Amino acid sequence: SSGINAEYGGTIKLWSTNLTLITTIDLSTTNLSIEELCVRSVVWHEDHILVGTKTSSIIDVDVKDRSRPRILVSGHSEGEMWALATHPKKDVFVTGSDDNTIRVWDSARHYTTSLSMMSDGV
């Protein structure tokens, strides 16, 4: 499998299996209007990259057309989002936050399909 990492300020790097840099995506040069572009979580699934920010926004970046990222969700929760994962076959993703919630989202419709309260932050 390949790798991905993100840096403060919204720079995302995609890596090959032999750790060669494939490409760099700089979200700070796009038209996104996010107050503080501090990446907390990032996941690469097929042709899309989902980015979770400190301000609990979730950004979708199409790898083939990365000049037009879109905000799927703004303000996931009251706290900071710390976890983000995609389902391997279904069009859903899961987030976790320090507001003690785990949420399952419909990727196409951009809404929460399930919410679980945890005893501590995720």
Backbone as numpy.savetxt, mean C-alpha at the origin, in Angstrom:
# Nx Ny Nz CAx CAy CAz Cx Cy Cz
11.04 -15.39 -6.27 10.20 -14.20 -6.27 11.08 -12.96 -6.27
10.46 -11.85 -6.54 11.16 -10.58 -6.60 10.98 -9.83 -5.29
11.62 -8.68 -5.18 11.55 -7.91 -3.95 11.12 -6.48 -4.19
10.72 -5.84 -3.11 10.28 -4.45 -3.16 10.66 -3.78 -1.85
11.03 -2.52 -1.92 11.21 -1.75 -0.70 10.81 -0.31 -0.96
10.55 0.42 0.12 10.13 1.81 0.01 10.94 2.65 0.97
11.06 3.92 0.63 11.82 4.85 1.45 10.94 6.02 1.84
11.33 6.71 2.93 10.61 7.91 3.35 10.59 8.90 2.19
9.46 9.51 1.94 9.34 10.44 0.85 8.68 9.84 -0.37
8.43 8.52 -0.35 7.66 7.91 -1.41 8.43 7.27 -2.54
9.69 6.94 -2.35 10.45 6.24 -3.38 10.30 4.74 -3.18
9.90 4.05 -4.25 9.71 2.60 -4.22 10.71 1.98 -5.19
11.35 0.89 -4.77 12.30 0.19 -5.63 11.87 -1.25 -5.81
11.88 -1.70 -7.07 11.57 -3.09 -7.40 12.86 -3.81 -7.73
13.05 -5.00 -7.17 14.29 -5.76 -7.29 14.02 -7.12 -7.92
14.98 -7.62 -8.70 14.88 -8.96 -9.27 15.29 -9.99 -8.22
15.14 -11.25 -8.56 15.50 -12.32 -7.62 17.00 -12.35 -7.31
17.83 -11.84 -8.21 19.27 -11.80 -7.93 19.71 -10.42 -7.40
18.72 -9.66 -6.87 18.95 -8.37 -6.21 19.48 -7.28 -7.14
19.09 -7.35 -8.41 19.39 -6.29 -9.36 18.20 -5.34 -9.38
18.47 -4.05 -9.30 17.41 -3.06 -9.32 16.70 -3.09 -10.67
15.38 -3.32 -10.66 14.59 -3.32 -11.89 14.18 -1.91 -12.25
13.59 -1.20 -11.29 13.14 0.17 -11.54 12.90 0.89 -10.23
12.84 2.19 -10.31 12.52 3.05 -9.17 11.29 3.87 -9.51
10.37 3.95 -8.58 9.16 4.75 -8.74 9.16 5.82 -7.65
9.09 7.08 -8.05 9.11 8.18 -7.09 7.72 8.79 -7.01
6.97 8.45 -5.98 5.61 8.96 -5.83 5.55 10.45 -5.55
6.65 11.04 -5.09 6.65 12.47 -4.79 6.59 13.32 -6.06
6.87 12.72 -7.21 6.82 13.47 -8.47 5.49 13.32 -9.20
4.52 12.65 -8.57 3.21 12.45 -9.19 2.23 13.50 -8.68
1.01 13.43 -9.14 0.00 14.41 -8.76 -0.78 14.02 -7.50
-0.26 13.09 -6.71 -0.94 12.69 -5.48 -0.94 13.84 -4.48
-2.04 14.02 -3.81 -2.12 15.07 -2.80 -2.23 14.41 -1.42
-1.08 14.00 -0.93 -1.01 13.37 0.39 -0.14 14.26 1.27
-0.67 14.57 2.45 -0.02 15.52 3.35 1.43 15.14 3.65
1.66 13.91 4.07 3.00 13.45 4.39 3.19 12.08 3.76
4.03 12.01 2.75 4.21 10.77 2.00 5.26 9.89 2.68
4.87 9.32 3.81 5.73 8.42 4.56 5.17 7.01 4.41
5.89 6.16 3.69 5.42 4.80 3.41 5.62 3.92 4.63
4.55 3.23 5.04 4.60 2.30 6.17 4.57 0.85 5.72
3.84 0.58 4.62 3.70 -0.79 4.12 3.67 -0.74 2.61
4.21 -1.79 1.99 4.20 -1.86 0.53 4.15 -3.33 0.12
3.35 -3.61 -0.91 3.24 -4.98 -1.39 3.11 -4.95 -2.92
3.79 -5.88 -3.57 3.80 -6.00 -5.03 3.03 -7.25 -5.40
1.94 -7.09 -6.14 1.11 -8.22 -6.54 0.80 -8.09 -8.02
1.35 -8.99 -8.81 1.18 -9.01 -10.26 1.62 -7.65 -10.84
0.71 -6.94 -11.50 1.08 -5.67 -12.13 0.78 -4.45 -11.28
0.50 -4.67 -9.98 0.15 -3.55 -9.11 0.99 -3.54 -7.85
1.23 -2.34 -7.36 1.90 -2.13 -6.09 0.91 -1.38 -5.22
0.66 -1.89 -4.02 -0.15 -1.18 -3.05 0.78 -0.57 -2.02
0.54 0.69 -1.71 1.39 1.43 -0.78 0.51 1.95 0.36
0.87 1.63 1.58 0.19 2.15 2.76 1.02 3.26 3.37
0.40 4.38 3.66 1.14 5.54 4.18 0.89 5.75 5.66
1.72 6.57 6.26 1.59 6.91 7.68 0.23 7.53 7.97
-0.30 8.29 7.03 -1.60 8.95 7.23 -2.76 8.04 6.84
-2.49 6.75 6.70 -3.50 5.71 6.46 -4.17 5.80 5.10
-3.48 6.32 4.11 -3.96 6.25 2.73 -3.40 4.99 2.09
-4.15 4.44 1.15 -3.68 3.29 0.39 -3.62 3.71 -1.07
-2.44 3.59 -1.66 -2.19 4.03 -3.03 -1.99 2.80 -3.91
-2.60 2.82 -5.09 -2.44 1.76 -6.07 -1.57 2.29 -7.21
-0.47 1.60 -7.48 0.43 1.98 -8.58 0.41 0.86 -9.60
0.00 1.16 -10.82 0.06 0.20 -11.92 1.50 0.20 -12.42
2.16 -0.95 -12.36 3.57 -1.03 -12.72 3.79 -0.61 -14.18
2.83 -0.90 -15.05 2.97 -0.57 -16.47 2.66 0.90 -16.77
1.91 1.57 -15.90 1.59 2.98 -16.07 1.75 3.68 -14.72
2.97 3.73 -14.24 3.22 4.22 -12.89 3.18 5.73 -12.77
2.97 6.45 -13.87 2.88 7.90 -13.80 1.54 8.37 -13.26
0.57 7.44 -13.12 -0.76 7.83 -12.65 -1.23 6.96 -11.48
-0.54 7.03 -10.35 -1.02 6.27 -9.19 -2.34 6.86 -8.71
-3.13 6.02 -8.05 -4.42 6.52 -7.55 -4.59 6.13 -6.09
-5.27 6.99 -5.37 -5.54 6.73 -3.96 -6.80 5.88 -3.90
-6.67 4.67 -3.35 -7.81 3.77 -3.19 -8.63 4.13 -1.95
-7.92 4.43 -0.87 -8.57 4.71 0.41 -7.81 5.85 1.07
-8.53 6.83 1.58 -7.92 7.90 2.37 -8.45 7.80 3.79
-7.54 7.76 4.74 -7.96 7.70 6.13 -8.53 6.36 6.52
-7.73 5.33 6.40 -8.11 3.96 6.76 -8.66 3.88 8.17
-8.09 4.66 9.07 -8.41 4.51 10.48 -8.03 5.77 11.24
-8.21 5.71 12.55 -7.80 6.82 13.40 -6.29 6.82 13.62
-5.68 5.66 13.57 -4.25 5.54 13.84 -3.45 5.41 12.56
-2.21 4.97 12.72 -1.33 4.75 11.58 -1.49 3.32 11.08
-1.46 3.16 9.76 -1.53 1.83 9.17 -0.13 1.21 9.19
-0.04 -0.04 9.66 1.25 -0.71 9.78 1.35 -1.98 8.96
0.24 -2.54 8.51 0.29 -3.82 7.80 -0.56 -3.74 6.54
-0.09 -4.39 5.47 -0.79 -4.40 4.19 -0.42 -5.68 3.45
-1.43 -6.39 2.97 -1.19 -7.64 2.23 -2.30 -7.84 1.21
-1.98 -8.53 0.12 -2.98 -8.86 -0.89 -3.30 -10.34 -0.84
-4.49 -10.68 -1.30 -4.86 -12.09 -1.43 -4.24 -12.60 -2.72
-3.73 -13.83 -2.75 -3.06 -14.33 -3.96 -3.98 -14.52 -5.16
-5.28 -14.70 -4.95 -6.18 -14.95 -6.08 -7.39 -14.03 -6.13
-7.86 -13.58 -4.99 -9.04 -12.72 -4.95 -8.66 -11.26 -5.05
-9.62 -10.43 -5.47 -9.40 -9.00 -5.63 -9.67 -8.26 -4.32
-8.92 -8.64 -3.27 -9.05 -8.03 -1.95 -7.65 -7.77 -1.38
-7.60 -6.87 -0.42 -6.38 -6.66 0.34 -6.75 -6.47 1.80
-5.77 -6.64 2.69 -5.99 -6.58 4.12 -5.05 -5.53 4.70
-5.57 -4.75 5.66 -4.74 -3.76 6.34 -4.84 -3.95 7.84
-3.81 -3.51 8.55 -3.80 -3.52 10.00 -3.30 -2.19 10.50
-3.84 -1.73 11.62 -3.53 -0.40 12.10 -3.35 -0.38 13.61
-2.72 0.70 14.09 -2.57 0.83 15.54 -3.88 1.29 16.20
-4.97 1.38 15.41 -6.28 1.62 16.02 -6.94 0.30 16.43
-6.13 -0.78 16.41 -6.53 -2.12 16.84 -7.50 -2.79 15.87
-7.47 -2.42 14.59 -8.36 -3.07 13.62 -7.57 -3.77 12.52
-8.17 -4.84 12.04 -7.74 -5.50 10.81 -8.93 -5.39 9.87
-8.69 -4.89 8.65 -9.77 -4.67 7.70 -9.49 -5.40 6.39
-10.53 -6.01 5.84 -10.46 -6.62 4.52 -11.18 -5.67 3.57
-10.53 -5.36 2.45 -11.04 -4.38 1.49 -11.33 -5.03 0.15
-12.38 -4.58 -0.50 -12.67 -4.94 -1.88 -11.83 -4.01 -2.76
-10.90 -4.56 -3.52 -9.98 -3.73 -4.32 -10.70 -2.94 -5.41
-11.69 -3.53 -6.03 -12.38 -2.87 -7.13 -13.32 -1.76 -6.65
-13.99 -2.01 -5.53 -15.00 -1.05 -5.06 -14.49 -0.11 -3.97
-13.30 -0.39 -3.42 -12.65 0.48 -2.44 -13.43 0.64 -1.15
-14.01 -0.43 -0.66 -14.69 -0.34 0.63 -14.35 -1.56 1.48
-14.57 -1.41 2.79 -14.28 -2.47 3.74 -15.36 -3.53 3.69
-14.95 -4.79 3.52 -15.90 -5.89 3.52 -15.95 -6.60 4.87
-14.91 -6.40 5.68 -14.86 -7.04 6.98 -13.94 -6.24 7.90
-14.29 -6.19 9.17 -13.49 -5.47 10.16 -13.43 -6.30 11.43
-12.23 -6.47 11.97 -12.04 -7.20 13.22 -11.30 -6.31 14.20
-11.79 -6.25 15.42 -11.13 -5.50 16.48 -10.16 -6.43 17.20
-8.97 -5.95 17.47 -7.95 -6.71 18.17 -7.75 -6.07 19.54
-7.13 -6.79 20.46 -6.91 -6.26 21.79 -5.77 -5.24 21.83
-4.82 -5.35 20.90 -3.70 -4.41 20.81 -3.55 -3.95 19.38
-2.75 -2.90 19.15 -2.47 -2.44 17.81 -1.81 -3.52 16.97
-2.04 -3.45 15.70 -1.54 -4.45 14.78 -0.15 -4.06 14.32
